Short mmCIF file of C-alpha atoms in Angstrom, two decimals:
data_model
loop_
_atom_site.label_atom_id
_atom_site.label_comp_id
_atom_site.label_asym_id
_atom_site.label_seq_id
_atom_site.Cartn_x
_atom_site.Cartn_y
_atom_site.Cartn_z
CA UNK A 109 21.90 -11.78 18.59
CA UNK A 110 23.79 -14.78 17.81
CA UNK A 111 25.28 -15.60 14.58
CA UNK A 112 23.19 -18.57 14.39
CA UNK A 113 20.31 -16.28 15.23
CA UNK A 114 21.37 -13.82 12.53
CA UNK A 115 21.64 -16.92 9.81
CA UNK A 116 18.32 -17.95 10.36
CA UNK A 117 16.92 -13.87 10.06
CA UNK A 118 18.39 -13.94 6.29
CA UNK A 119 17.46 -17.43 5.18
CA UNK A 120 13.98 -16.48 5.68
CA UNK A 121 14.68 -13.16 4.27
CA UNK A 122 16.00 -14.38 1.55
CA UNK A 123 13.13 -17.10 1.28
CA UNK A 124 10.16 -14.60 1.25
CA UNK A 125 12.28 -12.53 -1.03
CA UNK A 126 12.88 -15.32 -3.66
CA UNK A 127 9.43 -15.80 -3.90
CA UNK A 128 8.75 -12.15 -4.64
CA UNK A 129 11.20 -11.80 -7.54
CA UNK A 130 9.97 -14.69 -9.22
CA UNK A 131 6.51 -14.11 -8.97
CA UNK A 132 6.64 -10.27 -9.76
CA UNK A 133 5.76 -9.07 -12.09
CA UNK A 134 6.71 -12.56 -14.67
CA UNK A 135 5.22 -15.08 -12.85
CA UNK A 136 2.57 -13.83 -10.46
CA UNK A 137 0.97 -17.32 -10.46
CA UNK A 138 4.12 -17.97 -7.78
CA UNK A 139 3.05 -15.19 -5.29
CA UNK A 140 0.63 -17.04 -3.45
CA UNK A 141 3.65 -19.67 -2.53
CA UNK A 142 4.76 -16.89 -0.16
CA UNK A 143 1.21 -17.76 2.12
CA UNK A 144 2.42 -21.89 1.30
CA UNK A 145 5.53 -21.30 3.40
CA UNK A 146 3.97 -19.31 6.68
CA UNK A 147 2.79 -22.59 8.23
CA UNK A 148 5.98 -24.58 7.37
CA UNK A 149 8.23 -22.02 9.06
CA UNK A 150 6.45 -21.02 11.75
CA UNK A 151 6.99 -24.61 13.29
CA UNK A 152 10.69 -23.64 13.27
CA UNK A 153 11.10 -20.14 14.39
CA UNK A 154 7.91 -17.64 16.10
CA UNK A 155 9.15 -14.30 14.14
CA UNK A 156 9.34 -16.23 10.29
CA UNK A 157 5.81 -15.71 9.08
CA UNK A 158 7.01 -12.13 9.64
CA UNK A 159 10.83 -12.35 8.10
CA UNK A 160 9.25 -14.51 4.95
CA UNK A 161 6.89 -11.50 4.57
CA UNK A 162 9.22 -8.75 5.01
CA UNK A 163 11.51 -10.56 2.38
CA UNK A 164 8.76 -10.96 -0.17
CA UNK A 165 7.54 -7.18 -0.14
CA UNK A 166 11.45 -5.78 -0.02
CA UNK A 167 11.54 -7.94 -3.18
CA UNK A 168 8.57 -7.01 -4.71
CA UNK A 169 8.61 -3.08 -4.05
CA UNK A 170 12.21 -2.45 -4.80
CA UNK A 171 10.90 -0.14 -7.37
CA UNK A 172 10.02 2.32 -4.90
CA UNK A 173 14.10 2.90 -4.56
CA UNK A 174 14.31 4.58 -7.57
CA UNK A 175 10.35 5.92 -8.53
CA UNK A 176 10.34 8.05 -5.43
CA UNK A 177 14.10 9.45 -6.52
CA UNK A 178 12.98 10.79 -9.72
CA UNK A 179 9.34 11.99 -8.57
CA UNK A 180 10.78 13.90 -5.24
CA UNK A 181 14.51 14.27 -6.81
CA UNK A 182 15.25 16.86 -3.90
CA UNK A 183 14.91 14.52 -1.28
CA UNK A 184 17.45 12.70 -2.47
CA UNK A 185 17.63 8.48 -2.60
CA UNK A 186 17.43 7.78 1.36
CA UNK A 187 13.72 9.34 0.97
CA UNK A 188 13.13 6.30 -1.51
CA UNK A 189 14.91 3.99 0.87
CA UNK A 190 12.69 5.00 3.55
CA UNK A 191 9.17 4.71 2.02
CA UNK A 192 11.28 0.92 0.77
CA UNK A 193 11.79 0.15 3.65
CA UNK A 194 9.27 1.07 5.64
CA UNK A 195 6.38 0.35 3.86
CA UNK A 196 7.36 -3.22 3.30
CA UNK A 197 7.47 -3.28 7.11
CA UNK A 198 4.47 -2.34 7.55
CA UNK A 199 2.63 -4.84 5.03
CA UNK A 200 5.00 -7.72 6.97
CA UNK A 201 3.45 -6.47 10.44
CA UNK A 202 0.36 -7.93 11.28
CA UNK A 203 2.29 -11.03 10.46
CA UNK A 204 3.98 -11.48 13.77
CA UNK A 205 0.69 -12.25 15.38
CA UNK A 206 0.66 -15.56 12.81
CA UNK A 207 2.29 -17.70 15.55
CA UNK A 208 -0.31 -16.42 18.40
CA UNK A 209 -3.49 -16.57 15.66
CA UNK A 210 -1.94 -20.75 14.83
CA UNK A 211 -1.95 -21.24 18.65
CA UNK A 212 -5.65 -19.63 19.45
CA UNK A 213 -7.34 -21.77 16.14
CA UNK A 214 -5.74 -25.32 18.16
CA UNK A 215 -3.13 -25.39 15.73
CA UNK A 216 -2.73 -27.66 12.78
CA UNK A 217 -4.81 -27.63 9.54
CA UNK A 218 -7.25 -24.88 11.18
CA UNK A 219 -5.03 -22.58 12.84
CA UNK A 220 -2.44 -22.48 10.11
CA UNK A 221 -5.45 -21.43 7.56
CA UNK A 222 -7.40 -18.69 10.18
CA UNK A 223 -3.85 -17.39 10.76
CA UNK A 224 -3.29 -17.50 6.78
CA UNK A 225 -5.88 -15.68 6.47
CA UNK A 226 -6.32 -13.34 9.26
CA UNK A 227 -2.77 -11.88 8.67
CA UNK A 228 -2.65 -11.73 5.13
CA UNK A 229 -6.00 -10.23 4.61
CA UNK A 230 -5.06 -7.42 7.29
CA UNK A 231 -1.59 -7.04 5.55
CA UNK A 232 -2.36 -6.04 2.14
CA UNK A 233 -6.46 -6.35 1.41
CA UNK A 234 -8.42 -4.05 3.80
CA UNK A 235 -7.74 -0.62 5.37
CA UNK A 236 -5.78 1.11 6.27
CA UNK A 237 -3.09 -1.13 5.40
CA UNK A 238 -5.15 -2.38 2.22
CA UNK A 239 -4.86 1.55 0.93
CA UNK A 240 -1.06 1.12 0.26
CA UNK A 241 -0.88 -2.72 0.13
CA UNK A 242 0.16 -3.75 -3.30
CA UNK A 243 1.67 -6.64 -4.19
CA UNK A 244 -0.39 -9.10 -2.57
CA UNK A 245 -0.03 -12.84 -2.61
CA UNK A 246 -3.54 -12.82 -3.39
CA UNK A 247 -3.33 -11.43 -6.52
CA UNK A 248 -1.53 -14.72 -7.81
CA UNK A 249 -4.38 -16.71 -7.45
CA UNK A 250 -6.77 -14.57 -9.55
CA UNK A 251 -6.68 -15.92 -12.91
CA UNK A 252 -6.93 -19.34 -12.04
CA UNK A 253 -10.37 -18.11 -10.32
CA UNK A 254 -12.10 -18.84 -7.52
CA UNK A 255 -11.11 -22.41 -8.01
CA UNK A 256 -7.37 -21.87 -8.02
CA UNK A 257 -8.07 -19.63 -4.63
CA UNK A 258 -9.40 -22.47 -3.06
CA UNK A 259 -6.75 -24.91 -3.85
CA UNK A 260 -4.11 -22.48 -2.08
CA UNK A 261 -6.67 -21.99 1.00
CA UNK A 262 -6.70 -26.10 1.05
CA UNK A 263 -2.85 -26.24 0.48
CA UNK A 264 -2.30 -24.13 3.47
CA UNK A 265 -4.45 -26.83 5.28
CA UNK A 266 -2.89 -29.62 4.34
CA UNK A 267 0.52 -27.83 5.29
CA UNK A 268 -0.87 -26.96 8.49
CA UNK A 269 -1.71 -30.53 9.70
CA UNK A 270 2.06 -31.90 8.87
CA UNK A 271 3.08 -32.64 12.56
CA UNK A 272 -0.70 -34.62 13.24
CA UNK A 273 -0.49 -36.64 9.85
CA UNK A 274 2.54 -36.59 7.38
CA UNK A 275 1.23 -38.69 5.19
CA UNK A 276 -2.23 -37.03 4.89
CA UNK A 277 -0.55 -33.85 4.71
CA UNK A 278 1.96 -34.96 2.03
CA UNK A 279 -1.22 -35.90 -0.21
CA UNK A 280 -3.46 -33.36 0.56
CA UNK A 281 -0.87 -30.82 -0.57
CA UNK A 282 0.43 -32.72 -3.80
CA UNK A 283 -2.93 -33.44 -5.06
CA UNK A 284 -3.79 -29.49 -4.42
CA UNK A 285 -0.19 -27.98 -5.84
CA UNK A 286 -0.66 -30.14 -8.76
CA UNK A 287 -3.71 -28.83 -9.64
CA UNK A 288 -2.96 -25.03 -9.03
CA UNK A 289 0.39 -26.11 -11.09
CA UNK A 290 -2.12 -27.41 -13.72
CA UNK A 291 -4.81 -24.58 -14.08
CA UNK A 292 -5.28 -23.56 -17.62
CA UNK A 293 -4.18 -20.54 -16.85
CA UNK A 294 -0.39 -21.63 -16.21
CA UNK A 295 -0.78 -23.88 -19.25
CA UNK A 296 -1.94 -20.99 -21.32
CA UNK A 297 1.52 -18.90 -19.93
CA UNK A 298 3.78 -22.01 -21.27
CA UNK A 299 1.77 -22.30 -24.49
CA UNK A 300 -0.87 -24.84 -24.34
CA UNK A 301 -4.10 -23.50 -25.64
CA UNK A 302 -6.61 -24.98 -23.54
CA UNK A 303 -8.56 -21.59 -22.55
CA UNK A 304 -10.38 -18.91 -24.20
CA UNK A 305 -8.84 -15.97 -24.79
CA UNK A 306 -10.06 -12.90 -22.94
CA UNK A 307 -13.25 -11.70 -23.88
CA UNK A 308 -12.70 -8.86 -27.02
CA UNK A 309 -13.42 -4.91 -26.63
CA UNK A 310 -16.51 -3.94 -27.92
CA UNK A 311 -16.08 -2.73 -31.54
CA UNK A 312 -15.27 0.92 -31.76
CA UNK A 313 -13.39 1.32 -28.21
CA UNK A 314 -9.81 2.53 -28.92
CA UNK A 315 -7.61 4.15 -26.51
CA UNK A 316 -4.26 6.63 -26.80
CA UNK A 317 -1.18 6.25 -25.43
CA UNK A 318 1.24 8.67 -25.32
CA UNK A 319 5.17 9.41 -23.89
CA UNK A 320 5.10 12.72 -22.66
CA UNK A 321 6.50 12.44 -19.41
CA UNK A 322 5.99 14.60 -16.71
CA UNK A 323 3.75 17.35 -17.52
CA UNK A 324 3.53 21.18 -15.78
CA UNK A 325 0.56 23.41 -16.10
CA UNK A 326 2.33 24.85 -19.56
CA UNK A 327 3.08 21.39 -21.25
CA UNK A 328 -0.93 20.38 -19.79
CA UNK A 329 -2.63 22.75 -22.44
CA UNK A 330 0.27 21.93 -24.96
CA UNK A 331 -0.72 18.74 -24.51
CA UNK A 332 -4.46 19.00 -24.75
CA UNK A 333 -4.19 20.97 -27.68
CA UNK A 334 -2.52 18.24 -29.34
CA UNK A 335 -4.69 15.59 -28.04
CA UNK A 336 -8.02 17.25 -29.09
CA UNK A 337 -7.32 17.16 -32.79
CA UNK A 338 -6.12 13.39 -32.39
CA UNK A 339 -9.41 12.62 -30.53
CA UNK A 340 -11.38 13.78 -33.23
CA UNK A 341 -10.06 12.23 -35.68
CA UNK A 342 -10.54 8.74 -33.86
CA UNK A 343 -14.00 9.61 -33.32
CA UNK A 344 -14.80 10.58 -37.21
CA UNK A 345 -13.08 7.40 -38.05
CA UNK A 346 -16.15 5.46 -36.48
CA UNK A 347 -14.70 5.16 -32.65
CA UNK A 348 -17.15 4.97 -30.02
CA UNK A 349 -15.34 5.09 -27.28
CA UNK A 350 -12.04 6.93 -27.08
CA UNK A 351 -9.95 6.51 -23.52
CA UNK A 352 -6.86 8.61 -22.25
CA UNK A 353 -4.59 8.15 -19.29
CA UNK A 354 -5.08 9.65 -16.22
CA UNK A 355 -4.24 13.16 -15.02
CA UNK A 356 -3.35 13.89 -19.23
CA UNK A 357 -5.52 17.51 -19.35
CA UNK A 358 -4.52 18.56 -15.61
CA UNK A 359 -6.62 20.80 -13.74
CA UNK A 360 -10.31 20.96 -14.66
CA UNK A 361 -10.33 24.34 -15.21
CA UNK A 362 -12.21 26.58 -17.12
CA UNK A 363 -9.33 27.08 -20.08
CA UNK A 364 -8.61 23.08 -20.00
CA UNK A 365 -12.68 22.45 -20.78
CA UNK A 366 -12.83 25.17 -23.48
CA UNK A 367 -9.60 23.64 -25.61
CA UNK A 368 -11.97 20.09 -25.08
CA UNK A 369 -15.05 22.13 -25.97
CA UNK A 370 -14.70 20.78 -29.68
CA UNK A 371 -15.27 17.16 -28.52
CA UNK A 372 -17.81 18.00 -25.97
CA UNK A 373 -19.51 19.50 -28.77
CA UNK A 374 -18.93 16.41 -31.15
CA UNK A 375 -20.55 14.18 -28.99
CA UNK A 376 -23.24 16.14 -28.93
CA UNK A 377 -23.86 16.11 -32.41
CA UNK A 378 -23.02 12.32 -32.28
CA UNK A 379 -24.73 10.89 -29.36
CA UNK A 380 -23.19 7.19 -29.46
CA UNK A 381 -20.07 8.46 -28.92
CA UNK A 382 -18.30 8.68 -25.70
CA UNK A 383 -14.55 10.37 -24.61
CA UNK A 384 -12.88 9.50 -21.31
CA UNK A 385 -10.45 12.14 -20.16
CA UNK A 386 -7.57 11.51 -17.01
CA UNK A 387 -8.00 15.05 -15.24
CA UNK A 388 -7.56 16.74 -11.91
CA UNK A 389 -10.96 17.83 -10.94
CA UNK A 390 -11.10 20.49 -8.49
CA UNK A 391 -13.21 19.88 -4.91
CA UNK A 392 -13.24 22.33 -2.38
CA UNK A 393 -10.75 24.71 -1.49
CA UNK A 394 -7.80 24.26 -3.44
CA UNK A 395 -8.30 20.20 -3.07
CA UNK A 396 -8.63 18.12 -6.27
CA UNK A 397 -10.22 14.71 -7.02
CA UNK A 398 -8.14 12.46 -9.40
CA UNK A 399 -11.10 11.61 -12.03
CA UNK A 400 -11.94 10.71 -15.79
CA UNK A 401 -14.20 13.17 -17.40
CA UNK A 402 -16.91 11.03 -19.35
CA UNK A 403 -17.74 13.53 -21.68
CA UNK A 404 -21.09 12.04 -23.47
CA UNK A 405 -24.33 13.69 -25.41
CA UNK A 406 -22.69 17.20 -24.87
CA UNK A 407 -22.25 16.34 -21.26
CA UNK A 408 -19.65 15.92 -18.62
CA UNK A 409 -19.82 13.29 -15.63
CA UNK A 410 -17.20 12.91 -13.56
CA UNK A 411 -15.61 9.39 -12.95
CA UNK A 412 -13.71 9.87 -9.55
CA UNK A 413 -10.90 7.71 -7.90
CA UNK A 414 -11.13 6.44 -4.55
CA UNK A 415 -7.60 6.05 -3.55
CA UNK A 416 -4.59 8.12 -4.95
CA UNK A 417 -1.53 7.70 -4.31
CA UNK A 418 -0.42 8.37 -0.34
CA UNK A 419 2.58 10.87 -0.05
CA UNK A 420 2.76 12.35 -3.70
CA UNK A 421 -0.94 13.11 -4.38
CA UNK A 422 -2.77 12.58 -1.01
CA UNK A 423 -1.26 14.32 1.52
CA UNK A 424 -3.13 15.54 4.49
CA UNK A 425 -1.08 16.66 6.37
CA UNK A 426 -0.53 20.03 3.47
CA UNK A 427 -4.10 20.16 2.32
CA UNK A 428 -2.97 22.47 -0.26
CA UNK A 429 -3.19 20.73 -3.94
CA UNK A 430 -3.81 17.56 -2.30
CA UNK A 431 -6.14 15.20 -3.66
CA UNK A 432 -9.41 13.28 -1.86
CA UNK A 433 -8.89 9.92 -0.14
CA UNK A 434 -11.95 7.99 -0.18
CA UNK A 435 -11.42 4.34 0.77
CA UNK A 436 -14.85 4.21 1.56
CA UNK A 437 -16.56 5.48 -1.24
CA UNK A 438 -18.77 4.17 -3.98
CA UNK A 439 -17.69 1.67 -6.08
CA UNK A 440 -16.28 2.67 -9.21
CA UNK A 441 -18.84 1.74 -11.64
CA UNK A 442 -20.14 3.61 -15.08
CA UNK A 443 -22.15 3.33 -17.97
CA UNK A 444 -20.22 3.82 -21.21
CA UNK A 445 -22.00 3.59 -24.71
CA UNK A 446 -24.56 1.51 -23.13
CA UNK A 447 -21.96 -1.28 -21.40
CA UNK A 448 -21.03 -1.62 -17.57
CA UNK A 449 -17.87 -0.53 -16.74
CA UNK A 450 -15.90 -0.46 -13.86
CA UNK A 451 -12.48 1.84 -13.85
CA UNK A 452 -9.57 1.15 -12.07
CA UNK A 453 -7.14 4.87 -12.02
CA UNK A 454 -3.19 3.83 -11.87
CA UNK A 455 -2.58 3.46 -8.60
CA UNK A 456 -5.77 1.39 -7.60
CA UNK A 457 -5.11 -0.84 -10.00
CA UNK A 458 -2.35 -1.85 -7.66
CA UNK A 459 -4.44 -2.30 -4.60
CA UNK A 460 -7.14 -5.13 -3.88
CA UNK A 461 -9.36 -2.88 -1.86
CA UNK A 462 -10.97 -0.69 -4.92
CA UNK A 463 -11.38 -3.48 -7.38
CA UNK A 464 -13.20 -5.58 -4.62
CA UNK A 465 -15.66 -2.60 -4.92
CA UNK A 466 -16.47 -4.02 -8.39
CA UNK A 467 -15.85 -7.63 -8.53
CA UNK A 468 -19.35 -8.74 -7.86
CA UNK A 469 -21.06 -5.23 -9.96
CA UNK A 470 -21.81 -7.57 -13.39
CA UNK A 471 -18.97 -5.36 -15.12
CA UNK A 472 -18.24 -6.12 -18.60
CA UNK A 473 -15.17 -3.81 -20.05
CA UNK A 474 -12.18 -2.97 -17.31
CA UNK A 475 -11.00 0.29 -17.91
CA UNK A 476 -7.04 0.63 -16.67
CA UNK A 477 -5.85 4.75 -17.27
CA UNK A 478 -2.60 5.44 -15.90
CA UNK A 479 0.28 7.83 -15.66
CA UNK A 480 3.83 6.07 -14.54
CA UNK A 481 6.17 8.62 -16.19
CA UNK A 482 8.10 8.41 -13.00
CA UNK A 483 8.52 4.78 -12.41
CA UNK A 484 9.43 4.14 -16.53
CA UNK A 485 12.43 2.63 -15.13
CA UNK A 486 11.03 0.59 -12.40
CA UNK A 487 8.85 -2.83 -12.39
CA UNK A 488 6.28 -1.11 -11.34
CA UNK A 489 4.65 -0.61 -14.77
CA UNK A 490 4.83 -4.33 -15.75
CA UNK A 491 3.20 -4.65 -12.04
CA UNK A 492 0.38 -2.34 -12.53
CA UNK A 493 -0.17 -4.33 -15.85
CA UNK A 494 -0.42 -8.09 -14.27
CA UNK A 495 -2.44 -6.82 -11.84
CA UNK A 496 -5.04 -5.86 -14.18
CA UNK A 497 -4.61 -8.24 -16.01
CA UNK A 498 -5.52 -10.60 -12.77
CA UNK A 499 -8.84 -8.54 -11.86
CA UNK A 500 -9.83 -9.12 -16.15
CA UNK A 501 -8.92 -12.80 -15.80
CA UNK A 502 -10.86 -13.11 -12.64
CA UNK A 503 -13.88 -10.94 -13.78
CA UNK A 504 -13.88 -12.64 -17.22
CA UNK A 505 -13.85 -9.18 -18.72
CA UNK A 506 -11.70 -7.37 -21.46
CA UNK A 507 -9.37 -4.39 -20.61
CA UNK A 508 -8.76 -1.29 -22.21
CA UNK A 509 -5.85 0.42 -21.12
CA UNK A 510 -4.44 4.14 -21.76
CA UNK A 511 -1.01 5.13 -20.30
CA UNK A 512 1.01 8.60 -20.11
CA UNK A 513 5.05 7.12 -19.45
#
């Protein structure tokens, strides 16, 4: 490779890459600019879609480096390197067939959005790709709504038809940037006031936080036996709903249900209210299902995931303790003190595949539990938080969150 060759590799690089560390997790409104630039480079050079990509997710995953050191500390740093690496890879694949997708839709306005689309949606929205695809560019357009997603599907448009018509081009894209630029939702991030807030909980739903860190099978029943007591009060207080973060009581087990028999019981003697517990259900042999426990009316019903997290808690390939991938299970929908939820577990609420399961369900509360003790130090947190945040802008619905760090 020449050393022209090898400028033009890291200028794009360092393009997509720009893009991703101002849009996440401060300014997510910016991440759909990384789909803006795909038909402007891929005039100049047939592998950029793909470099602007790969830039953008080495950018926007970089916590990975460091969260997979401290969760699998015997593997050492390159193993965090690796899934880095790799994984952003991966989500900038399907992106070398833009140029081929822009050619096959006649080019201009029409190819440049089917290749948009096709490649992005592929990337980081639908299996199997869509089951570890976070970050998407998406994802930046949700809070302006469906409106703001189809300024950036016309902006791509306009981009596209630059060589037939520069000047129709030029003012098909200004008129549409300035009005994604202008969306009350930016406004509302720089101050101005000119939309709602988010809708409010329903009175009477509360959720716990807590900082215990990593947890073994010991420091689970520790926990829970601290928790319980906590719970109880919040419920004699007048909560109605009480939510904890996932995974908090551990294996579902018959010792872990009797320590939460007291609040099983107090729902029972108070029917309108309603605990949801993070534990690891077990399914099969020695398989477990990442799950809330809706205890309710002296009842349990368990809430399950669809998608845990690949290589720490779904692993196949060791069936032993691993938990249940289900990318194409039910949507994850619930009825909690007579509202419809939908419930979003950690590492979904990454993803765009399991909330799609909900978007168009009628929910009204968004229920976030998590458990990022490993990533404390990372973005990925904050990133877990926008994201949410996104969905509840989109859906028009309030969030309750409960998180374990």
């Amino acid at each position: 490779m020449t050393e022209g060759s090898l400028k033009r590799v890291f200028s794009y690089l360092i393009l997509g890459s720009v893009v991703g560390f101002a849009a996440w997790p401060h300014a997510i409104w910016l991440a759909p600019f990384a789909l803006l630039l795909l038909p402007v480079v891929n005039r100049r050079y047939w592998v950029a879609p793909f470099l602007v990509m790969l830039g953008y997710h080495l950018a926007t995953t970089n916590g990975l480096i460091h969260g997979t050191d401290v969760f699998f500390p015997h593997a050492g740093l390159w193993l965090g390197i690796g899934f880095w690496m790799g994984s952003s890879c991966l989500f900038a694949m399907p992106y070398l067939a833009y140029p081929y997708l822009y050619l096959y839709f006649r080019g201009g306005g029409r190819g440049a959005l089917a290749a948009t689309m096709i490649t992005s949606i592929f990337s980081t929205i639908i299996p199997p790709l869509g089951v570890i695809g976070w970050t998407s560019p998406w994802i930046g357009a949700l809070p302006t709504g469906w409106g703001g997603i189809l300024v950036v599907l016309m902006l791509i448009y306009g981009l596209g038809r630059w060589e037939e018509n520069k000047m129709t081009a030029f003012l098909v894209a200004a008129m549409c940037l300035s009005a994604y630029l202008w969306t009350p939702f930016v406004l509302g991030v720089w101050g101005v006031p000119v939309r709602p807030a988010s809708p409010a909980l329903p009175a009477g739903w509360v959720s716990i936080d807590t900082d215990y860190g990593e947890l073994s099978n010991i420091s689970y029943v520790t926990t829970s036996l601290r928790l319980v007591p906590q719970v109880l009060k919040d419920l004699e207080s007048g909560d109605r709903v009480v939510l904890l973060p996932e995974g908090i009581a551990g294996p579902w087990l018959p010792g872990t249900r009797a320590i939460w028999q007291p609040v099983l019981q107090y729902t029972a003697k108070h029917p309108s209210t309603t605990v949801l517990l993070g534990a690891d259900v077990l399914s099969g042999r020695q398989k477990y299902v990442d799950a809330l426990i809706q205890m309710h009316d002296g009842k349990e019903k368990i809430l399950p995931d669809r998608i845990p997290v690949p290589f720490s808690m779904w692993h196949p390939w060791v069936p032993r303790n691993s938990f249940r991938m289900h990318v194409f299970g039910n949507p994850e929908l619930a009825t909690v003190d007579g509202v419809r939820v939908g419930y979003l577990i950690c590492y979904e609420q990454l993803l765009v595949w399991p909330a799609l399961g909900i978007w168009h369900s009628g929910v009204q509360v968004l229920l976030a539990p998590a458990d990022v003790w490993w990533a404390r130090w990372t973005s990925i947190p904050a990133i877990q938080l926008v994201s949410v945040d996104a969905w509840a802008r989109f859906l028009g619905v309030p969030v309750l969150r409960a998180v374990n760090l």
